[in-house]
Amino acid sequence: MTTPNTNPQTQQWQAMSRDHHLAPFSDYQQLSDTGPRIITNADGVYLWDSEGNKILDGMAGLWCVAIGYGRDELADAASKQMKQLPFYNTFFMTAHPPVLELAKTLAEITPAGMNHVFFTGSGSEGNDTMLRMVRHYWALKGQPNKQVIISRLNGYHGSTFAGSSLGGMQGMHDQGGVVPGIVHIPQPYWFGEGGDMSPEQFGIWAAEQLEKKILEVGEANVAAFIAEPIQGAGGVIIPPDSYWPKIREILAKYDILFVADEVICGFGRTGEWFGSDYYGNKPDLMTIAKGLTSGYIPMGGLIVSDKIVAVLKTGGDFNHGFTYSGHPVAAAVALENIRILRDEKILEQVREQTAPYLQKRLRELADHPLVGEVRGLGMLGAIELVKNKSTRARYTDKGAGMICRGHCFNNGLIMRAVGDTMIIAPPLVISKTEIDELVTKARLCLDLTLQDLQA
Ligand code: PXG
């Protein structure tokens, strides 16, 4: 699938990869044989590789570069902070101005009643923190049996042991096992799993699986339910409209905590600050990362509601923390990123202008013979590749998604393949002209993929 290299430096870098680098979620033999594509620079919504190819980044890096590449303000904020105080920890009764200013700023944009944040270095660490905090919370409340977390199959909550156990990715569970006390329910993925039910019926059915699981485990043993408002890595799975209202109804009946994993949906991806705002959900905790710094520097966190903080205050030390919790440089970058999102009214622009346009243009691809469904919301989109539009049957064993991903790479567009679902999550600042380019390239790549599948 990859085109031959012409820049001799590309081969040198690929040799370094082969000889020394173990990349995430990669087949090491394949990576060694083929060599990675080397990305050398970026600006706006575009990337350039070492061969000089310009590529429209339809995935915002990895769902994170909200404000686009090349914003000097973030580099300047990092540089200034590095010169003033490059590191100090937030353990042992110390803090520094950037971490405090960021905590206050987050309280301004998070839902009402969520006024505290525990900082981490990543989304996975945020979910790890959540697991310990939630179990500790119930123990402090005199209910130490409330330990079990209910999560969803095909959800993604990170790659630490807690993160991958909370997630519902079998391939991860198979390598090294899982943390005990985490159980999974089906996902609200109508296109893939809805069968003969209507989307609305299926949404109710999928939500009812939560109640079924609470009753099976016993309310007295359940600590929390965790879910992404929209599953990202699972394939941009937008629940049927009936799903979240039914989940809210179930959560109101039982004394369990609700955790929204906002790592992808947070910071404007749906046109609201958080996916929970979009759906009107009321979480007790929210995991954040990615869009918090637009990916310019690693940072994550766990937003904690006042109700939980009040209980934590009764418990002495919370025995948890990372060297880089609240790192001053990351905090300074996050503050500048949020300032840009606010001052440039990027959420308003997404909500009122570019997301409606992206969704309209994307849906034009539904007429393509290879496309079984186009769905999307805000700056998220998914295109289902099928052999038969009416039965939703796939091209089994052909790897349609990977073929399409290869064509995209070679034609200047990054789209991710999750099985045979092509997904996009472009930078929030993508313009209408750039959206036109994205859709034109996507159609071309669908044509090329169909040719290959029929050959
Ligand atoms: N929760 C969600 C919802 C995520 O999408 C994490 C937690 C973990 O965050 P960190 O910062 O620890 O990676 C994520 C991360 C993909 C892909 O292939 C998605 C993620 C990470 C890597 C690959 O779509 N999401």
Short mmCIF file of C-alpha atoms and ligand atoms in Angstrom, two decimals:
data_model
loop_
_atom_site.label_atom_id
_atom_site.label_comp_id
_atom_site.label_asym_id
_atom_site.label_seq_id
_atom_site.Cartn_x
_atom_site.Cartn_y
_atom_site.Cartn_z
CA MET A 1 0.00 0.00 0.00
CA THR A 2 2.82 2.43 0.74
CA THR A 3 4.48 4.33 -2.09
CA PRO A 4 8.26 3.93 -2.53
CA ASN A 5 10.47 6.42 -0.69
CA THR A 6 12.50 8.98 -2.60
CA ASN A 7 14.07 10.88 0.30
CA PRO A 8 17.13 8.95 1.57
CA GLN A 9 16.53 10.34 5.06
CA THR A 10 13.20 8.52 5.20
CA GLN A 11 15.08 5.23 4.95
CA GLN A 12 17.44 6.23 7.73
CA TRP A 13 14.54 7.07 10.03
CA GLN A 14 12.77 3.85 9.12
CA ALA A 15 15.93 1.92 9.96
CA MET A 16 16.00 3.63 13.38
CA SER A 17 12.40 2.55 13.86
CA ARG A 18 13.19 -1.02 12.87
CA ASP A 19 16.26 -1.22 15.09
CA HIS A 20 15.07 0.62 18.19
CA HIS A 21 11.45 1.74 18.41
CA LEU A 22 8.49 -0.21 19.77
CA ALA A 23 5.41 1.76 18.73
CA PRO A 24 1.97 1.47 20.42
CA PHE A 25 -0.63 -0.95 19.04
CA SER A 26 1.69 -2.15 16.28
CA ASP A 27 2.62 -5.48 14.73
CA TYR A 28 6.38 -5.34 15.24
CA GLN A 29 7.23 -7.65 12.36
CA GLN A 30 5.06 -5.64 9.98
CA LEU A 31 6.40 -2.34 11.30
CA SER A 32 9.93 -3.61 10.85
CA ASP A 33 9.28 -4.88 7.32
CA THR A 34 7.36 -1.84 6.03
CA GLY A 35 8.69 1.02 8.15
CA PRO A 36 6.50 3.80 9.50
CA ARG A 37 5.48 6.89 7.59
CA ILE A 38 7.54 9.72 9.05
CA ILE A 39 5.59 12.87 9.88
CA THR A 40 7.91 15.85 10.02
CA ASN A 41 5.79 18.98 10.41
CA ALA A 42 2.31 20.39 10.57
CA ASP A 43 0.29 23.56 10.23
CA GLY A 44 -3.43 24.22 10.63
CA VAL A 45 -5.19 20.99 9.63
CA TYR A 46 -2.30 19.70 7.50
CA LEU A 47 0.63 17.37 8.10
CA TRP A 48 3.71 16.86 5.96
CA ASP A 49 5.65 13.61 5.76
CA SER A 50 9.35 13.15 5.09
CA GLU A 51 8.61 12.57 1.40
CA GLY A 52 7.09 16.04 1.15
CA ASN A 53 3.49 14.81 0.91
CA LYS A 54 0.84 17.16 2.31
CA ILE A 55 -1.89 15.32 4.21
CA LEU A 56 -5.21 16.62 5.54
CA ASP A 57 -5.38 15.31 9.11
CA GLY A 58 -8.92 14.06 9.46
CA MET A 59 -8.11 12.67 12.93
CA ALA A 60 -6.67 15.77 14.67
CA GLY A 61 -3.54 13.79 15.52
CA LEU A 62 -5.32 11.23 17.66
CA TRP A 63 -8.57 13.09 18.43
CA CYS A 64 -6.66 15.82 20.23
CA VAL A 65 -5.42 18.78 18.15
CA ALA A 66 -8.57 20.85 18.67
CA ILE A 67 -7.15 24.27 17.80
CA GLY A 68 -5.06 22.93 14.89
CA TYR A 69 -1.31 22.71 14.46
CA GLY A 70 1.19 25.52 14.48
CA ARG A 71 -0.18 27.85 17.14
CA ASP A 72 2.81 29.83 18.40
CA GLU A 73 0.86 30.98 21.47
CA LEU A 74 1.08 27.49 22.94
CA ALA A 75 4.78 27.19 22.21
CA ASP A 76 5.33 30.61 23.78
CA ALA A 77 3.30 29.68 26.87
CA ALA A 78 5.39 26.52 27.29
CA SER A 79 8.67 28.38 26.74
CA LYS A 80 7.77 31.13 29.24
CA GLN A 81 6.74 28.60 31.88
CA MET A 82 9.83 26.45 31.30
CA LYS A 83 12.02 29.47 31.97
CA GLN A 84 10.13 30.53 35.08
CA LEU A 85 9.39 27.17 36.75
CA PRO A 86 9.88 24.11 34.52
CA PHE A 87 8.87 21.66 37.20
CA TYR A 88 7.70 21.46 40.68
CA ASN A 89 5.49 18.78 42.14
CA THR A 90 2.06 19.23 43.67
CA PHE A 91 2.59 16.68 46.45
CA PHE A 92 3.33 17.45 50.13
CA MET A 93 1.28 20.62 50.54
CA THR A 94 2.75 22.55 47.61
CA ALA A 95 1.29 24.01 44.42
CA HIS A 96 2.19 26.58 41.77
CA PRO A 97 0.23 29.30 39.95
CA PRO A 98 -0.40 27.52 36.60
CA VAL A 99 -1.95 24.43 38.17
CA LEU A 100 -4.23 26.54 40.38
CA GLU A 101 -5.26 28.84 37.56
CA LEU A 102 -6.04 25.85 35.38
CA ALA A 103 -8.08 24.15 38.11
CA LYS A 104 -10.13 27.36 38.51
CA THR A 105 -10.56 27.75 34.74
CA LEU A 106 -11.76 24.16 34.39
CA ALA A 107 -14.34 24.74 37.12
CA GLU A 108 -15.71 27.60 34.99
CA ILE A 109 -16.33 25.40 31.95
CA THR A 110 -17.29 22.05 33.55
CA PRO A 111 -20.91 21.32 34.50
CA ALA A 112 -22.37 22.88 37.67
CA GLY A 113 -21.32 21.14 40.88
CA MET A 114 -18.05 19.86 39.38
CA ASN A 115 -15.50 22.22 40.85
CA HIS A 116 -12.39 20.15 41.54
CA VAL A 117 -9.80 18.44 39.40
CA PHE A 118 -7.11 15.82 40.03
CA PHE A 119 -4.45 16.18 37.34
CA THR A 120 -2.72 13.29 35.60
CA GLY A 121 -0.40 12.85 32.64
CA SER A 122 -2.94 11.11 30.40
CA GLY A 123 -6.50 9.90 29.99
CA SER A 124 -5.53 6.40 31.10
CA GLU A 125 -4.10 7.74 34.34
CA GLY A 126 -7.31 9.74 34.77
CA ASN A 127 -9.33 6.54 34.63
CA ASP A 128 -6.87 4.75 36.93
CA THR A 129 -7.35 7.59 39.38
CA MET A 130 -11.10 7.25 39.03
CA LEU A 131 -11.03 3.55 39.92
CA ARG A 132 -9.13 4.14 43.16
CA MET A 133 -11.10 7.27 44.07
CA VAL A 134 -14.50 5.70 43.51
CA ARG A 135 -13.73 2.60 45.57
CA HIS A 136 -12.19 4.77 48.29
CA TYR A 137 -15.29 7.00 48.25
CA TRP A 138 -17.65 4.12 48.96
CA ALA A 139 -15.36 2.73 51.66
CA LEU A 140 -15.39 6.14 53.36
CA LYS A 141 -19.17 6.13 53.16
CA GLY A 142 -19.21 2.82 55.05
CA GLN A 143 -20.08 0.74 51.97
CA PRO A 144 -16.79 -1.02 51.18
CA ASN A 145 -18.59 -3.73 49.21
CA LYS A 146 -19.41 -1.21 46.50
CA GLN A 147 -16.37 -2.08 44.36
CA VAL A 148 -17.67 -3.18 40.96
CA ILE A 149 -17.47 -0.85 37.98
CA ILE A 150 -19.85 -1.43 35.09
CA SER A 151 -18.41 -0.52 31.72
CA ARG A 152 -19.24 -1.27 28.10
CA LEU A 153 -17.92 -3.72 25.54
CA ASN A 154 -15.90 -1.94 22.86
CA GLY A 155 -15.58 1.15 25.05
CA TYR A 156 -12.07 2.61 25.25
CA HIS A 157 -10.73 3.96 28.53
CA GLY A 158 -6.98 3.76 28.00
CA SER A 159 -4.07 1.41 28.11
CA THR A 160 -2.95 1.24 31.74
CA PHE A 161 -4.21 -1.90 33.46
CA ALA A 162 -7.19 -0.10 34.97
CA GLY A 163 -7.84 1.73 31.70
CA SER A 164 -7.75 -1.36 29.53
CA SER A 165 -9.80 -3.36 32.05
CA LEU A 166 -12.44 -0.63 32.12
CA GLY A 167 -12.34 -0.63 28.35
CA GLY A 168 -14.06 -3.42 26.52
CA MET A 169 -11.39 -4.35 23.99
CA GLN A 170 -10.91 -8.12 23.98
CA GLY A 171 -7.55 -7.87 22.25
CA MET A 172 -6.22 -5.89 25.23
CA HIS A 173 -7.79 -8.17 27.87
CA ASP A 174 -6.16 -11.16 26.18
CA GLN A 175 -2.67 -9.73 26.66
CA GLY A 176 -1.90 -9.73 30.37
CA GLY A 177 -5.35 -10.03 31.88
CA VAL A 178 -7.65 -7.58 33.65
CA VAL A 179 -8.16 -5.88 37.00
CA PRO A 180 -10.83 -7.72 39.05
CA GLY A 181 -14.21 -6.17 39.77
CA ILE A 182 -14.98 -4.71 36.34
CA VAL A 183 -17.91 -6.04 34.31
CA HIS A 184 -19.11 -5.09 30.84
CA ILE A 185 -22.48 -4.60 29.16
CA PRO A 186 -23.26 -4.33 25.42
CA GLN A 187 -22.62 -1.08 23.56
CA PRO A 188 -25.35 1.01 21.86
CA TYR A 189 -24.01 0.25 18.35
CA TRP A 190 -27.17 -0.06 16.28
CA PHE A 191 -25.55 -0.42 12.84
CA GLY A 192 -23.36 -3.31 13.93
CA GLU A 193 -25.49 -5.02 16.55
CA GLY A 194 -29.06 -3.71 16.28
CA GLY A 195 -30.31 -6.59 14.12
CA ASP A 196 -34.00 -6.19 13.26
CA MET A 197 -34.73 -3.68 16.00
CA SER A 198 -35.28 -0.02 15.11
CA PRO A 199 -32.53 2.28 16.39
CA GLU A 200 -34.91 3.60 19.08
CA GLN A 201 -35.86 0.09 20.28
CA PHE A 202 -32.25 -0.96 20.27
CA GLY A 203 -31.22 2.12 22.27
CA ILE A 204 -33.73 1.19 24.99
CA TRP A 205 -32.57 -2.44 24.93
CA ALA A 206 -28.91 -1.43 25.25
CA ALA A 207 -29.69 0.94 28.15
CA GLU A 208 -31.72 -1.75 29.91
CA GLN A 209 -28.60 -3.91 29.98
CA LEU A 210 -27.25 -1.50 32.60
CA GLU A 211 -30.20 -2.14 34.91
CA LYS A 212 -29.96 -5.86 34.28
CA LYS A 213 -26.29 -5.82 35.26
CA ILE A 214 -26.89 -3.69 38.39
CA LEU A 215 -29.50 -6.23 39.54
CA GLU A 216 -27.27 -9.18 38.67
CA VAL A 217 -24.23 -7.80 40.55
CA GLY A 218 -26.40 -6.31 43.30
CA GLU A 219 -26.75 -2.56 43.86
CA ALA A 220 -24.87 -2.99 47.16
CA ASN A 221 -21.79 -4.12 45.19
CA VAL A 222 -21.81 -1.61 42.33
CA ALA A 223 -19.58 1.46 42.68
CA ALA A 224 -20.03 3.16 39.32
CA PHE A 225 -20.97 3.06 35.66
CA ILE A 226 -18.42 4.50 33.20
CA ALA A 227 -19.12 5.43 29.59
CA GLU A 228 -17.97 7.71 26.82
CA PRO A 229 -20.83 10.02 25.70
CA ILE A 230 -19.94 8.86 22.17
CA GLN A 231 -17.52 5.94 21.85
CA GLY A 232 -14.55 7.21 19.88
CA ALA A 233 -11.95 4.50 19.37
CA GLY A 234 -14.74 1.92 19.23
CA GLY A 235 -15.83 3.46 15.92
CA VAL A 236 -17.61 6.79 16.59
CA ILE A 237 -20.63 5.04 18.02
CA ILE A 238 -23.40 7.57 18.42
CA PRO A 239 -26.11 6.05 20.60
CA PRO A 240 -29.71 6.10 19.35
CA ASP A 241 -31.67 9.08 20.73
CA SER A 242 -33.46 6.82 23.19
CA TYR A 243 -30.27 5.63 24.88
CA TRP A 244 -29.06 8.41 27.20
CA PRO A 245 -32.52 9.38 28.51
CA LYS A 246 -33.13 5.73 29.45
CA ILE A 247 -29.68 5.46 31.08
CA ARG A 248 -30.40 8.62 33.09
CA GLU A 249 -33.68 7.10 34.24
CA ILE A 250 -31.87 3.93 35.41
CA LEU A 251 -29.06 5.85 37.12
CA ALA A 252 -31.64 7.88 39.06
CA LYS A 253 -33.09 4.66 40.51
CA TYR A 254 -29.86 3.27 41.96
CA ASP A 255 -27.23 4.63 44.30
CA ILE A 256 -24.21 4.29 42.01
CA LEU A 257 -21.81 6.88 40.62
CA PHE A 258 -21.75 7.90 36.97
CA VAL A 259 -18.42 8.54 35.26
CA ALA A 260 -18.31 10.24 31.86
CA ASP A 261 -15.10 9.54 29.97
CA GLU A 262 -14.76 12.87 28.15
CA VAL A 263 -11.27 12.24 26.80
CA ILE A 264 -12.54 12.45 23.21
CA CYS A 265 -15.86 14.29 23.59
CA GLY A 266 -14.49 17.00 25.88
CA PHE A 267 -13.30 20.46 24.86
CA GLY A 268 -15.69 21.12 22.03
CA ARG A 269 -15.82 18.02 19.86
CA THR A 270 -19.65 17.98 19.98
CA GLY A 271 -19.89 21.79 19.81
CA GLU A 272 -20.39 21.95 23.60
CA TRP A 273 -17.60 21.96 26.17
CA PHE A 274 -18.36 18.36 27.10
CA GLY A 275 -20.32 15.51 25.55
CA SER A 276 -22.25 15.38 28.84
CA ASP A 277 -23.47 18.95 28.18
CA TYR A 278 -24.56 17.93 24.71
CA TYR A 279 -26.67 15.03 25.99
CA GLY A 280 -27.82 16.67 29.23
CA ASN A 281 -26.10 13.96 31.31
CA LYS A 282 -25.08 14.69 34.91
CA PRO A 283 -21.90 12.78 35.72
CA ASP A 284 -20.29 12.59 39.17
CA LEU A 285 -16.82 12.37 37.64
CA MET A 286 -15.37 13.16 34.21
CA THR A 287 -12.09 11.97 32.74
CA ILE A 288 -10.33 14.51 30.52
CA ALA A 289 -7.18 14.63 28.34
CA LYS A 290 -6.47 15.20 24.61
CA GLY A 291 -8.35 18.47 23.81
CA LEU A 292 -7.33 19.87 27.22
CA THR A 293 -3.96 20.83 25.70
CA SER A 294 -4.90 20.21 22.05
CA GLY A 295 -2.28 17.46 22.34
CA TYR A 296 0.61 19.97 22.30
CA ILE A 297 1.83 18.49 25.58
CA PRO A 298 0.60 15.47 27.58
CA MET A 299 -1.96 16.18 30.28
CA GLY A 300 -5.09 14.53 31.62
CA GLY A 301 -7.24 14.71 34.68
CA LEU A 302 -10.28 13.67 36.59
CA ILE A 303 -13.00 16.26 37.25
CA VAL A 304 -14.64 15.49 40.57
CA SER A 305 -18.04 16.67 41.82
CA ASP A 306 -18.49 18.56 45.08
CA LYS A 307 -20.47 15.63 46.48
CA ILE A 308 -17.45 13.34 46.17
CA VAL A 309 -14.93 15.90 47.38
CA ALA A 310 -16.99 16.39 50.57
CA VAL A 311 -16.61 12.67 51.35
CA LEU A 312 -12.91 12.55 50.39
CA LYS A 313 -12.28 15.32 52.92
CA THR A 314 -13.36 12.96 55.70
CA GLY A 315 -10.79 10.32 54.74
CA GLY A 316 -7.32 11.63 55.55
CA ASP A 317 -4.69 11.22 52.81
CA PHE A 318 -5.76 10.10 49.34
CA ASN A 319 -2.81 7.81 48.64
CA HIS A 320 -2.47 8.44 44.94
CA GLY A 321 -0.57 10.71 42.56
CA PHE A 322 1.87 11.02 39.69
CA THR A 323 5.16 12.90 39.47
CA TYR A 324 3.65 14.93 36.66
CA SER A 325 0.23 15.56 38.25
CA GLY A 326 -0.44 19.20 37.41
CA HIS A 327 2.87 19.71 35.59
CA PRO A 328 3.39 23.49 35.37
CA VAL A 329 4.35 23.55 31.67
CA ALA A 330 1.39 21.37 30.70
CA ALA A 331 -0.90 23.54 32.83
CA ALA A 332 0.38 26.72 31.16
CA VAL A 333 -0.23 25.19 27.72
CA ALA A 334 -3.73 24.01 28.71
CA LEU A 335 -4.60 27.50 29.97
CA GLU A 336 -3.51 29.06 26.68
CA ASN A 337 -5.40 26.40 24.72
CA ILE A 338 -8.62 27.08 26.64
CA ARG A 339 -8.09 30.82 26.22
CA ILE A 340 -7.90 30.32 22.44
CA LEU A 341 -10.98 28.08 22.40
CA ARG A 342 -12.88 30.78 24.30
CA ASP A 343 -11.54 33.99 22.74
CA GLU A 344 -11.79 32.73 19.18
CA LYS A 345 -15.29 31.35 19.85
CA ILE A 346 -14.25 28.02 18.37
CA LEU A 347 -17.12 26.08 19.98
CA GLU A 348 -19.68 28.54 18.62
CA GLN A 349 -18.11 28.29 15.16
CA VAL A 350 -18.26 24.48 15.33
CA ARG A 351 -21.83 24.43 16.63
CA GLU A 352 -23.26 27.01 14.26
CA GLN A 353 -21.13 26.79 11.14
CA THR A 354 -18.64 24.05 10.49
CA ALA A 355 -20.15 21.00 12.20
CA PRO A 356 -23.53 21.37 10.41
CA TYR A 357 -21.60 21.80 7.16
CA LEU A 358 -19.36 18.78 7.80
CA GLN A 359 -22.37 16.63 8.69
CA LYS A 360 -24.26 17.69 5.57
CA ARG A 361 -21.31 17.08 3.26
CA LEU A 362 -20.39 13.75 4.89
CA ARG A 363 -23.91 12.42 4.43
CA GLU A 364 -23.59 12.95 0.68
CA LEU A 365 -21.29 9.91 0.77
CA ALA A 366 -24.23 7.72 1.78
CA ASP A 367 -25.10 7.26 -1.91
CA HIS A 368 -21.78 5.52 -2.56
CA PRO A 369 -22.21 1.80 -3.36
CA LEU A 370 -19.71 0.83 -0.63
CA VAL A 371 -21.37 2.88 2.12
CA GLY A 372 -23.98 1.35 4.43
CA GLU A 373 -24.36 4.29 6.79
CA VAL A 374 -22.89 7.71 7.40
CA ARG A 375 -23.35 9.07 10.89
CA GLY A 376 -21.83 11.92 12.78
CA LEU A 377 -22.25 14.63 15.32
CA GLY A 378 -20.25 17.77 15.88
CA MET A 379 -16.73 17.19 14.60
CA LEU A 380 -17.07 13.41 14.62
CA GLY A 381 -18.02 11.17 11.73
CA ALA A 382 -18.21 7.52 10.73
CA ILE A 383 -18.67 5.79 7.37
CA GLU A 384 -19.66 2.11 7.43
CA LEU A 385 -18.24 0.06 4.55
CA VAL A 386 -20.52 -2.77 3.43
CA LYS A 387 -21.02 -5.26 0.63
CA ASN A 388 -24.81 -5.05 0.83
CA LYS A 389 -26.45 -1.78 1.77
CA SER A 390 -29.80 -3.25 2.82
CA THR A 391 -28.61 -6.25 4.86
CA ARG A 392 -25.55 -4.34 6.23
CA ALA A 393 -23.44 -7.40 5.29
CA ARG A 394 -19.68 -6.75 5.23
CA TYR A 395 -16.94 -7.74 2.84
CA THR A 396 -15.78 -10.51 5.17
CA ASP A 397 -12.05 -11.23 5.38
CA LYS A 398 -11.15 -8.59 2.81
CA GLY A 399 -10.08 -5.87 5.24
CA ALA A 400 -12.08 -3.17 3.48
CA GLY A 401 -11.28 -0.66 6.22
CA MET A 402 -7.53 -1.19 6.00
CA ILE A 403 -7.65 -0.98 2.19
CA CYS A 404 -9.51 2.31 2.45
CA ARG A 405 -7.12 3.64 5.10
CA GLY A 406 -4.20 2.88 2.77
CA HIS A 407 -5.80 4.74 -0.12
CA CYS A 408 -6.49 7.68 2.16
CA PHE A 409 -2.86 7.82 3.29
CA ASN A 410 -1.68 7.73 -0.30
CA ASN A 411 -4.12 10.40 -1.41
CA GLY A 412 -3.40 12.98 1.25
CA LEU A 413 -6.06 12.24 3.85
CA ILE A 414 -5.89 10.69 7.31
CA MET A 415 -8.99 8.66 8.15
CA ARG A 416 -8.86 5.90 10.72
CA ALA A 417 -10.26 2.41 10.16
CA VAL A 418 -11.94 0.59 13.03
CA GLY A 419 -12.64 -2.73 11.36
CA ASP A 420 -14.71 -1.70 8.35
CA THR A 421 -15.80 1.60 9.88
CA MET A 422 -13.94 4.66 8.61
CA ILE A 423 -13.86 7.44 11.17
CA ILE A 424 -12.95 11.11 11.28
CA ALA A 425 -12.43 13.68 14.01
CA PRO A 426 -10.72 16.66 12.35
CA PRO A 427 -9.32 19.67 14.20
CA LEU A 428 -12.20 21.86 15.41
CA VAL A 429 -10.79 24.74 13.36
CA ILE A 430 -11.24 23.00 10.00
CA SER A 431 -12.76 25.44 7.46
CA LYS A 432 -15.60 24.77 5.02
CA THR A 433 -13.13 24.68 2.12
CA GLU A 434 -11.04 22.13 3.96
CA ILE A 435 -14.19 20.11 4.70
CA ASP A 436 -14.91 20.11 0.95
CA GLU A 437 -11.41 18.76 0.35
CA LEU A 438 -11.89 16.08 3.02
CA VAL A 439 -15.15 14.87 1.50
CA THR A 440 -13.80 14.91 -2.07
CA LYS A 441 -10.78 12.87 -1.02
CA ALA A 442 -12.93 10.49 1.00
CA ARG A 443 -15.12 9.82 -2.06
CA LEU A 444 -12.10 9.18 -4.24
CA CYS A 445 -10.74 6.71 -1.68
CA LEU A 446 -14.10 4.95 -1.43
CA ASP A 447 -14.03 4.54 -5.24
CA LEU A 448 -10.48 3.12 -5.13
CA THR A 449 -11.41 0.78 -2.27
CA LEU A 450 -14.46 -0.51 -4.14
CA GLN A 451 -12.32 -1.17 -7.22
CA ASP A 452 -9.89 -3.22 -5.12
CA LEU A 453 -12.67 -5.15 -3.41
CA GLN A 454 -14.29 -6.03 -6.71
CA ALA A 455 -11.00 -6.96 -8.43
N1 PXG B 1 -10.52 7.47 27.30
C1 PXG B 1 -10.89 7.64 26.03
C2 PXG B 1 -12.33 7.82 25.69
C3 PXG B 1 -9.92 7.65 25.03
O1 PXG B 1 -10.27 7.80 23.74
C4 PXG B 1 -8.25 7.32 26.73
C5 PXG B 1 -9.25 7.33 27.68
C6 PXG B 1 -6.85 7.17 27.20
O2 PXG B 1 -6.15 8.34 27.06
P1 PXG B 1 -4.53 8.29 26.95
O3 PXG B 1 -4.16 9.74 27.02
O4 PXG B 1 -4.04 7.54 28.11
O5 PXG B 1 -4.21 7.61 25.66
C7 PXG B 1 -8.57 7.49 25.38
C8 PXG B 1 -7.48 7.48 24.37
C9 PXG B 1 -7.55 5.26 18.64
C10 PXG B 1 -6.94 5.69 19.93
O6 PXG B 1 -6.96 4.40 18.00
C11 PXG B 1 -7.69 6.34 20.87
C12 PXG B 1 -7.10 6.71 22.08
C13 PXG B 1 -5.76 6.43 22.30
C14 PXG B 1 -5.03 5.77 21.34
C15 PXG B 1 -5.60 5.38 20.15
O7 PXG B 1 -8.61 5.75 18.27
N2 PXG B 1 -7.89 7.30 23.02
#
